[in-house]
Short mmCIF file of C-alpha atoms and ligand atoms in Angstrom, two decimals:
data_model
loop_
_atom_site.label_atom_id
_atom_site.label_comp_id
_atom_site.label_asym_id
_atom_site.label_seq_id
_atom_site.Cartn_x
_atom_site.Cartn_y
_atom_site.Cartn_z
CA MET A 339 77.98 184.93 115.61
CA PHE A 340 77.46 186.65 118.92
CA LEU A 341 73.74 187.12 119.43
CA GLN A 342 73.61 183.69 120.70
CA TYR A 343 75.59 184.38 123.70
CA LEU A 344 73.95 187.66 124.24
CA LEU A 345 70.86 186.85 125.34
CA PRO A 346 69.06 184.25 127.53
CA ALA A 347 68.36 180.90 124.40
CA GLN A 348 64.83 181.15 126.32
CA SER A 349 63.94 185.19 125.36
CA GLY A 350 61.61 185.86 122.86
CA LEU A 351 63.90 188.34 121.18
CA HIS A 352 67.19 186.06 121.21
CA SER A 353 64.61 183.59 119.64
CA PHE A 354 62.74 186.47 116.99
CA LEU A 355 66.52 187.15 115.95
CA MET A 356 67.93 184.15 115.62
CA HIS A 357 65.61 182.74 113.22
CA ASN A 358 65.36 186.08 111.48
CA ALA A 359 69.18 187.35 110.62
CA THR A 360 71.04 186.09 108.18
CA PRO A 361 74.92 186.45 108.85
CA ILE A 362 75.43 189.53 106.62
CA LEU A 363 72.66 191.47 108.73
CA LEU A 364 74.07 190.17 112.74
CA PRO A 365 76.49 192.83 113.11
CA VAL A 366 73.20 194.92 112.52
CA ALA A 367 70.88 192.86 114.89
CA LEU A 368 73.70 192.88 117.38
CA VAL A 369 73.82 196.44 117.69
CA LEU A 370 70.06 196.64 117.95
CA CYS A 371 69.64 193.42 119.78
CA LEU A 372 72.08 194.71 122.46
CA ALA A 373 70.30 197.94 121.58
CA LEU A 374 67.02 196.71 122.72
CA GLN A 375 68.17 194.62 125.41
CA ALA A 376 70.10 197.62 127.45
CA ALA A 377 66.30 199.28 127.21
CA ALA A 378 64.30 196.85 128.11
CA GLN A 379 67.06 196.35 131.56
CA GLY A 380 66.29 200.06 131.17
CA PHE A 381 70.17 201.29 130.35
CA VAL A 382 71.30 203.38 128.60
CA PRO A 383 75.21 203.00 127.92
CA ASN A 384 76.65 205.82 127.75
CA TYR A 385 78.93 206.46 124.37
CA ASP A 386 80.16 209.89 125.29
CA GLU A 387 83.84 210.31 126.49
CA SER A 388 82.91 214.20 127.73
CA LYS A 389 80.16 212.32 130.23
CA VAL A 390 82.28 210.15 131.88
CA PRO A 391 82.40 210.67 135.62
CA PRO A 392 85.33 211.65 137.21
CA TYR A 393 86.66 208.40 139.52
CA THR A 394 89.98 207.26 141.43
CA LEU A 395 91.61 204.80 140.74
CA PRO A 396 93.19 202.98 143.58
CA ASP A 397 97.18 202.32 143.11
CA PRO A 398 98.76 199.15 142.30
CA LEU A 399 101.89 200.10 144.13
CA ILE A 400 100.02 200.63 147.79
CA THR A 401 99.01 198.57 149.87
CA ARG A 402 95.56 197.56 151.57
CA ALA A 403 97.37 199.04 154.62
CA GLY A 404 98.81 202.01 152.79
CA GLU A 405 102.81 201.55 152.49
CA PRO A 406 103.99 202.11 149.24
CA VAL A 407 105.57 199.30 147.27
CA ARG A 408 109.00 200.35 146.47
CA SER A 409 110.72 197.09 145.42
CA VAL A 410 109.86 193.69 143.56
CA ALA A 411 110.47 191.68 146.57
CA ALA A 412 107.65 193.76 147.82
CA TRP A 413 105.30 193.84 144.98
CA LYS A 414 105.92 189.68 144.52
CA ASN A 415 104.93 189.10 148.50
CA LYS A 416 103.10 191.71 149.85
CA ARG A 417 101.04 192.94 147.00
CA VAL A 418 100.62 190.71 144.60
CA PRO A 419 99.16 188.18 146.33
CA GLU A 420 96.71 190.98 148.23
CA ILE A 421 95.53 192.42 144.79
CA ALA A 422 94.82 188.37 143.58
CA ALA A 423 92.89 188.29 146.81
CA LEU A 424 90.29 191.44 146.21
CA PHE A 425 90.02 190.31 142.69
CA SER A 426 89.02 186.56 144.27
CA GLU A 427 86.86 188.00 146.60
CA HIS A 428 85.29 190.79 144.47
CA VAL A 429 85.02 189.66 141.16
CA TYR A 430 85.89 186.21 139.84
CA GLY A 431 86.27 183.98 142.62
CA SER A 432 88.51 181.56 143.55
CA PHE A 433 91.26 179.82 141.55
CA PRO A 434 91.57 176.61 142.18
CA ALA A 435 95.36 175.53 142.14
CA GLY A 436 95.11 172.36 140.83
CA PRO A 437 94.27 169.43 140.51
CA ARG A 438 96.78 169.67 137.81
CA SER A 439 96.47 167.14 135.07
CA THR A 440 99.08 164.82 134.56
CA ARG A 441 97.22 161.79 132.34
CA PHE A 442 96.75 162.81 128.38
CA GLU A 443 96.26 160.84 125.97
CA VAL A 444 96.66 161.41 122.37
CA LEU A 445 93.29 160.23 120.70
CA ARG A 446 94.70 161.50 116.92
CA GLU A 447 97.97 162.65 114.96
CA SER A 448 98.41 163.48 111.40
CA ASN A 449 100.79 165.21 109.32
CA GLN A 450 98.28 166.15 106.27
CA LEU A 451 97.04 168.85 107.44
CA LEU A 452 97.10 172.64 105.66
CA GLY A 453 98.45 170.54 102.40
CA GLY A 454 101.71 168.93 105.15
CA LYS A 455 102.22 172.44 106.49
CA ALA A 456 100.75 171.61 110.43
CA LEU A 457 101.56 168.46 112.41
CA ALA A 458 98.22 168.54 114.19
CA ARG A 459 97.13 166.19 117.48
CA GLN A 460 94.28 165.84 119.44
CA VAL A 461 94.99 165.67 123.25
CA ARG A 462 92.03 163.97 125.74
CA VAL A 463 93.43 166.23 129.38
CA TYR A 464 92.31 164.44 131.73
CA PHE A 465 91.25 166.44 135.33
CA GLY A 466 93.36 164.96 137.67
CA THR A 467 92.35 160.98 138.61
CA THR A 468 88.97 162.10 137.40
CA ALA A 469 87.27 160.95 133.93
CA GLY A 470 86.52 164.52 132.88
CA TYR A 471 88.23 166.32 130.56
CA MET A 472 88.99 168.60 127.71
CA ASP A 473 89.81 168.20 124.35
CA VAL A 474 93.15 170.04 122.96
CA LEU A 475 93.93 170.74 119.35
CA LEU A 476 97.56 171.90 119.20
CA PHE A 477 98.76 172.40 115.55
CA LEU A 478 103.04 173.23 115.24
CA PRO A 479 104.98 174.00 112.07
CA ALA A 480 105.86 171.06 110.52
CA LYS A 481 109.11 172.36 109.99
CA ALA A 482 110.06 173.19 112.80
CA LYS A 483 113.33 171.29 113.86
CA LYS A 484 112.71 172.57 117.39
CA PRO A 485 110.38 172.92 119.86
CA VAL A 486 108.18 176.12 119.33
CA PRO A 487 106.47 178.53 121.63
CA VAL A 488 103.57 178.48 121.08
CA PHE A 489 99.50 180.58 121.28
CA VAL A 490 97.07 178.77 123.18
CA GLY A 491 93.39 180.02 123.93
CA LEU A 492 89.56 178.56 124.09
CA ASN A 493 87.50 178.10 121.30
CA PHE A 494 83.89 179.49 121.31
CA MET A 495 82.54 176.94 119.28
CA GLY A 496 84.30 173.54 119.08
CA ASN A 497 87.82 172.41 117.96
CA HIS A 498 86.25 171.72 114.58
CA THR A 499 85.35 175.48 114.27
CA VAL A 500 88.98 176.82 113.83
CA LEU A 501 89.86 174.58 111.03
CA ASN A 502 87.74 173.41 108.09
CA ASP A 503 89.44 169.66 107.84
CA PRO A 504 87.18 166.36 108.54
CA TRP A 505 90.07 165.44 110.60
CA ILE A 506 89.35 167.07 112.95
CA PRO A 507 86.52 165.34 115.16
CA LEU A 508 83.24 167.22 115.69
CA THR A 509 82.53 168.59 119.70
CA THR A 510 80.17 166.38 120.78
CA ARG A 511 79.74 169.06 123.97
CA TRP A 512 76.68 171.18 124.44
CA VAL A 513 76.79 174.62 122.01
CA SER A 514 74.12 177.43 121.90
CA ASN A 515 71.70 177.04 119.40
CA ASN A 516 72.20 179.50 116.50
CA THR A 517 70.23 179.45 113.26
CA THR A 518 72.64 180.58 111.01
CA TYR A 519 74.46 177.70 111.81
CA HIS A 520 70.92 175.12 112.24
CA ILE A 521 71.61 174.37 115.77
CA THR A 522 68.89 173.74 117.44
CA ASP A 523 69.01 171.13 119.54
CA ASN A 524 72.31 172.62 121.11
CA ARG A 525 74.55 169.95 119.22
CA THR A 526 76.41 171.06 116.75
CA ASN A 527 76.75 169.90 112.69
CA GLU A 528 78.95 169.56 109.71
CA GLY A 529 77.85 172.41 108.57
CA THR A 530 80.35 174.34 111.22
CA ARG A 531 83.37 173.29 110.16
CA GLY A 532 85.72 176.15 110.26
CA VAL A 533 83.28 178.64 110.46
CA GLN A 534 85.98 180.25 112.65
CA ALA A 535 88.57 179.94 110.99
CA ASP A 536 89.21 183.68 110.06
CA ARG A 537 89.87 184.14 114.37
CA TRP A 538 92.08 181.42 114.43
CA CYS A 539 94.85 182.43 111.65
CA VAL A 540 96.54 178.48 112.05
CA GLU A 541 98.20 178.77 108.81
CA MET A 542 99.65 182.48 109.71
CA ILE A 543 100.33 181.28 112.90
CA LEU A 544 102.45 178.42 111.46
CA ASP A 545 104.34 180.11 108.39
CA ALA A 546 105.84 181.97 111.54
CA GLY A 547 106.99 179.32 112.78
CA TYR A 548 104.54 179.09 116.42
CA GLY A 549 102.30 176.32 117.76
CA VAL A 550 98.27 176.72 118.81
CA ALA A 551 96.37 175.04 121.05
CA THR A 552 92.98 175.27 121.67
CA ALA A 553 89.84 174.14 123.14
CA TYR A 554 86.21 174.58 123.09
CA TYR A 555 85.51 176.69 126.27
CA GLY A 556 82.22 174.33 126.42
CA ASP A 557 84.40 171.33 127.66
CA LEU A 558 84.72 173.48 130.70
CA GLU A 559 81.36 174.62 131.16
CA PRO A 560 78.54 175.13 129.29
CA ASP A 561 78.17 179.34 128.87
CA HIS A 562 74.46 179.30 130.07
CA ALA A 563 73.22 180.41 133.69
CA GLU A 564 72.19 177.14 134.34
CA GLY A 565 75.87 175.49 132.87
CA TRP A 566 77.90 175.48 136.41
CA LYS A 567 75.96 172.31 137.41
CA THR A 568 77.38 170.05 134.38
CA GLY A 569 80.21 171.97 134.45
CA ILE A 570 83.47 171.36 136.18
CA ARG A 571 82.35 173.70 139.19
CA THR A 572 80.30 171.54 140.08
CA THR A 573 81.93 167.97 138.75
CA MET A 574 85.27 168.65 140.04
CA GLN A 575 84.24 169.70 143.30
CA PRO A 576 85.67 167.55 145.36
CA TYR A 577 88.54 168.12 144.42
CA THR A 578 88.75 171.59 144.19
CA ALA A 579 87.15 172.46 147.39
CA LEU A 580 84.98 174.96 146.19
CA LYS A 581 81.17 175.05 145.85
CA PRO A 582 79.94 176.52 142.29
CA GLU A 583 78.96 179.61 143.97
CA GLN A 584 82.41 180.13 144.87
CA TRP A 585 83.92 181.11 141.37
CA GLY A 586 82.82 182.06 138.21
CA ALA A 587 82.56 180.60 135.02
CA LEU A 588 85.37 182.44 134.00
CA GLY A 589 87.51 181.77 136.49
CA ALA A 590 85.61 177.68 134.84
CA TRP A 591 87.32 178.86 131.94
CA GLY A 592 90.80 180.66 132.83
CA TRP A 593 91.38 177.05 135.37
CA GLY A 594 90.89 174.79 131.62
CA LEU A 595 93.67 177.28 130.28
CA SER A 596 95.98 175.98 133.05
CA ARG A 597 94.94 171.79 132.27
CA MET A 598 96.10 172.78 128.26
CA MET A 599 99.22 174.48 130.30
CA ASP A 600 99.60 171.41 132.16
CA TYR A 601 99.78 168.94 129.10
CA LEU A 602 101.78 171.74 127.09
CA GLU A 603 104.74 170.85 129.75
CA THR A 604 104.94 167.73 128.65
CA ASP A 605 104.98 167.74 124.57
CA LYS A 606 108.03 167.58 123.86
CA ASN A 607 107.32 169.68 120.43
CA VAL A 608 106.42 172.97 122.72
CA ASP A 609 108.66 175.06 124.20
CA ALA A 610 106.72 175.55 127.42
CA ARG A 611 109.27 178.82 128.50
CA LYS A 612 107.21 180.35 126.05
CA VAL A 613 103.32 179.76 126.09
CA MET A 614 101.17 182.39 125.40
CA VAL A 615 97.64 182.80 126.29
CA MET A 616 95.34 184.84 124.11
CA GLY A 617 91.26 184.77 124.20
CA HIS A 618 88.93 187.48 122.46
CA SER A 619 85.91 188.94 124.02
CA ARG A 620 84.60 186.63 127.14
CA LEU A 621 87.34 184.16 126.42
CA GLY A 622 89.83 187.31 126.95
CA LYS A 623 88.93 187.50 130.39
CA ALA A 624 89.06 184.05 131.45
CA ALA A 625 92.56 183.94 129.40
CA LEU A 626 93.13 187.49 131.30
CA TRP A 627 92.24 185.68 135.35
CA ALA A 628 94.03 182.12 134.15
CA ALA A 629 97.60 184.35 133.66
CA ALA A 630 96.88 186.67 136.96
CA ASN A 631 96.72 182.83 138.52
CA ASP A 632 99.19 180.67 136.47
CA ALA A 633 103.08 182.83 136.04
CA ARG A 634 103.87 179.27 133.45
CA PHE A 635 101.88 181.98 130.73
CA ALA A 636 105.00 183.85 130.00
CA MET A 637 103.07 186.31 126.99
CA VAL A 638 99.27 187.36 127.72
CA ILE A 639 97.29 188.59 124.68
CA SER A 640 93.85 189.98 125.79
CA ASN A 641 91.84 190.82 122.75
CA ASN A 642 88.33 192.90 122.93
CA SER A 643 88.11 191.56 126.54
CA GLY A 644 86.13 194.68 127.73
CA GLU A 645 84.20 195.22 131.00
CA GLY A 646 85.75 192.91 133.39
CA GLY A 647 88.79 191.98 130.99
CA ALA A 648 90.90 194.89 130.01
CA ALA A 649 88.82 197.84 130.12
CA LEU A 650 88.62 199.70 133.57
CA THR A 651 85.41 198.89 135.64
CA HIS A 652 85.70 202.18 137.06
CA ARG A 653 84.91 204.25 134.55
CA ASN A 654 81.57 204.38 132.88
CA PHE A 655 81.37 204.16 129.09
CA GLY A 656 79.71 200.93 127.14
CA GLU A 657 78.74 198.23 128.98
CA THR A 658 78.86 198.25 132.85
CA VAL A 659 79.35 196.01 136.22
CA GLY A 660 74.58 195.93 136.11
CA PHE A 661 74.71 195.38 132.39
CA ILE A 662 76.75 192.19 132.53
CA THR A 663 76.29 190.99 135.89
CA SER A 664 72.35 190.88 134.90
CA THR A 665 72.98 189.70 131.59
CA PHE A 666 75.97 186.90 132.36
CA PRO A 667 75.29 186.35 136.18
CA HIS A 668 77.29 182.61 135.79
CA TRP A 669 80.42 184.52 134.65
CA PHE A 670 81.43 186.28 138.34
CA VAL A 671 81.13 185.50 141.71
CA LYS A 672 77.91 187.55 143.10
CA LYS A 673 79.86 189.84 145.31
CA PHE A 674 80.70 191.44 141.57
CA SER A 675 76.74 192.62 140.81
CA THR A 676 76.55 194.17 144.43
CA TYR A 677 79.24 197.04 142.96
CA ALA A 678 76.16 198.14 139.75
CA ASP A 679 75.26 201.09 141.93
CA ASP A 680 78.10 201.93 144.10
CA LEU A 681 81.37 201.62 141.75
CA SER A 682 83.77 203.75 144.00
CA ALA A 683 82.96 200.62 146.53
CA LEU A 684 85.03 198.68 144.30
CA PRO A 685 88.44 198.07 145.90
CA VAL A 686 89.80 196.70 142.74
CA ASP A 687 90.15 197.83 138.92
CA GLN A 688 91.34 196.36 135.62
CA HIS A 689 94.78 197.60 135.45
CA MET A 690 95.63 195.95 139.26
CA LEU A 691 94.66 192.70 136.85
CA MET A 692 97.14 194.20 133.96
CA ALA A 693 99.53 195.04 136.42
CA LEU A 694 99.41 190.94 137.92
CA MET A 695 100.87 190.08 134.43
CA ALA A 696 104.58 191.78 135.36
CA PRO A 697 107.10 191.47 133.81
CA ARG A 698 106.07 189.58 131.75
CA PRO A 699 104.97 191.28 128.08
CA LEU A 700 101.74 191.59 127.22
CA TYR A 701 99.08 192.64 124.37
CA VAL A 702 96.12 195.06 124.71
CA ALA A 703 93.75 195.20 121.90
CA SER A 704 90.31 196.95 120.93
CA ALA A 705 88.11 197.78 117.81
CA GLN A 706 87.27 201.39 116.71
CA GLU A 707 83.73 199.58 116.21
CA ASP A 708 83.45 197.93 119.45
CA GLN A 709 82.90 200.97 121.76
CA TRP A 710 80.26 198.58 123.81
CA ALA A 711 84.56 196.75 125.59
CA ASP A 712 85.02 200.75 125.98
CA PRO A 713 88.66 200.65 124.18
CA HIS A 714 90.23 203.85 125.82
CA GLY A 715 89.15 202.20 129.16
CA GLU A 716 91.24 199.25 127.43
CA PHE A 717 94.17 201.35 126.67
CA LEU A 718 93.95 203.25 130.10
CA SER A 719 93.92 199.85 131.69
CA ALA A 720 97.14 198.85 130.08
CA TYR A 721 98.47 202.84 131.12
CA HIS A 722 98.04 202.04 134.42
CA ALA A 723 99.77 199.43 134.37
CA GLY A 724 103.15 200.77 133.57
CA PRO A 725 104.29 201.66 137.36
CA VAL A 726 104.56 197.89 138.08
CA TYR A 727 106.11 197.72 135.11
CA ALA A 728 108.37 200.30 135.59
CA LEU A 729 109.62 198.33 139.29
CA PHE A 730 110.81 195.26 137.00
CA GLY A 731 112.88 198.24 134.71
CA LYS A 732 110.48 198.09 131.63
CA THR A 733 108.68 200.26 129.64
CA GLY A 734 104.95 199.52 129.71
CA LEU A 735 102.85 201.54 126.61
CA GLY A 736 105.86 203.87 127.12
CA THR A 737 102.60 207.19 126.28
CA ASP A 738 98.98 208.04 127.99
CA LYS A 739 98.43 208.92 124.81
CA MET A 740 95.58 206.79 122.86
CA PRO A 741 96.93 206.01 119.25
CA ALA A 742 94.99 206.33 115.95
CA THR A 743 93.64 203.26 114.27
CA GLU A 744 96.38 200.53 113.62
CA GLN A 745 99.25 202.34 115.32
CA PRO A 746 100.28 199.95 117.58
CA VAL A 747 102.38 202.13 120.61
CA GLY A 748 104.08 199.88 123.96
CA ASP A 749 107.35 198.10 124.44
CA PHE A 750 106.20 195.47 127.33
CA VAL A 751 102.74 196.12 127.23
CA ARG A 752 101.29 196.83 123.89
CA TYR A 753 97.99 198.39 122.57
CA HIS A 754 96.26 198.66 118.74
CA ILE A 755 93.47 199.71 118.20
CA ARG A 756 92.16 198.04 115.06
CA GLN A 757 89.63 199.24 112.60
CA GLY A 758 86.13 197.28 112.87
CA GLU A 759 84.33 195.41 114.14
CA HIS A 760 84.19 193.26 117.19
CA ASP A 761 86.48 190.60 116.96
CA VAL A 762 89.85 188.88 115.73
CA LYS A 763 91.10 189.44 112.43
CA PRO A 764 94.32 188.87 111.13
CA TYR A 765 95.78 192.06 111.43
CA ASP A 766 95.07 191.08 115.74
CA TRP A 767 97.49 188.30 114.55
CA GLN A 768 99.93 189.62 112.87
CA GLN A 769 100.39 192.22 115.32
CA TYR A 770 100.88 189.15 118.41
CA ILE A 771 103.22 187.34 115.83
CA SER A 772 105.70 190.07 115.51
CA PHE A 773 105.43 191.19 119.49
CA ALA A 774 106.20 187.38 119.99
CA ASN A 775 109.14 187.28 117.62
CA LYS A 776 109.90 190.87 119.58
CA HIS A 777 109.58 189.14 122.90
CA PHE A 778 110.88 185.77 122.22
CA ARG A 779 112.91 185.64 119.02
C1 LIG B 1226 78.97 190.19 124.96
C2 LIG B 1226 79.22 190.78 127.01
C3 LIG B 1226 80.60 191.47 126.73
C4 LIG B 1226 81.45 190.00 125.95
C5 LIG B 1226 81.29 189.32 124.83
C6 LIG B 1226 81.72 188.60 124.17
O1 LIG B 1226 78.61 191.71 124.16
O2 LIG B 1226 78.57 191.98 127.07
O3 LIG B 1226 81.39 191.15 128.23
O4 LIG B 1226 82.47 189.79 126.14
O5 LIG B 1226 79.59 189.28 124.74
O6 LIG B 1226 81.76 187.50 124.45
O7 LIG B 1226 81.38 188.28 123.09
#
């Protein structure tokens, strides 16, 4: 399923695999594909913990000028802006503060979905005063008597893929070609309804008393090297005052999450003080960057976000800066690629991004078979955010020992590694729901 995201659509290998892999063979094909592509680039990923070279992480609690940060005030006033500026300059690019969205149009509403369990709304969220928009699909528990906390996240294939119901309109945007789903002209089709429903567990979330809001990431920027030309980095240029190269696709997707938040703040059925941003994989990277820039997200969940997400960049394990910036050049600012051969020069690492979430509850999740995303590196970056949570009097992970599979650890920062592959599974959602119960109920 991810093949289409991994290789440029023009590549012969991409096309061969897309036309020959059945759904059952896709995980095998994915591994093969990564290995072949890596080999083609002369890149051999390291999967041996004993071969991770030594590295030094910047201390989140020491400023660039070498001053220790000893108070919450110093953290917030000095170090947070400094770290955010470092990530902007070296990794993700600038994150435009606005324009905030203020124009929303409820396109359709129904209380018939999931046998009447769900109150569903599809809302068009316009960007500032422009004609540009994203379509947000919101599910709320029909039984709720008061505003509910909501999970919010972008989806990979269109809103109609998160639940199989003909009420949900098919996206009309550019989508990746995908032979499994017979997408050959970058337009989706009826056959893709609900194909990512397993990843969203809408019914489970509603049964637990939460809402869920999602939007298609292609509403913001099509995910390919030229996507910026038709995405918001170009169309919103006069409003963001940024040139397309001053931010990357991850920033554009993250910015969209903030626009979803603009809407959720106005929805009377939503408890806007309890909006939890969640993202998987590249959209987990985008969710983390959005939450770092937008304090309105009260809880943050990274699902298998890997390199450029939760995983420590300085560790040479699985995906690397060189690989990610050459395969997905549009995700980051160009400067990030310059660290490919000299990581020691990179003045930030992802534990500092995790630290920007403090004191908000943060969940980092890995999967055993997703070594590409470096589960141990994801754990370590959550761990190294601990001193910043401690500054707020909160316990982070509380242990430096990587837990066994499906044994979540941690308090305000929580971590688990589940069995299985790179994906979002019901097990993951069960943990996110219980984390939300713990902090919000
Ligand atoms: C690729 C990429 C990862 C990314 C993943 C995804 O595997 O190398 O960095 O997280 O795609 O988004 O599924």
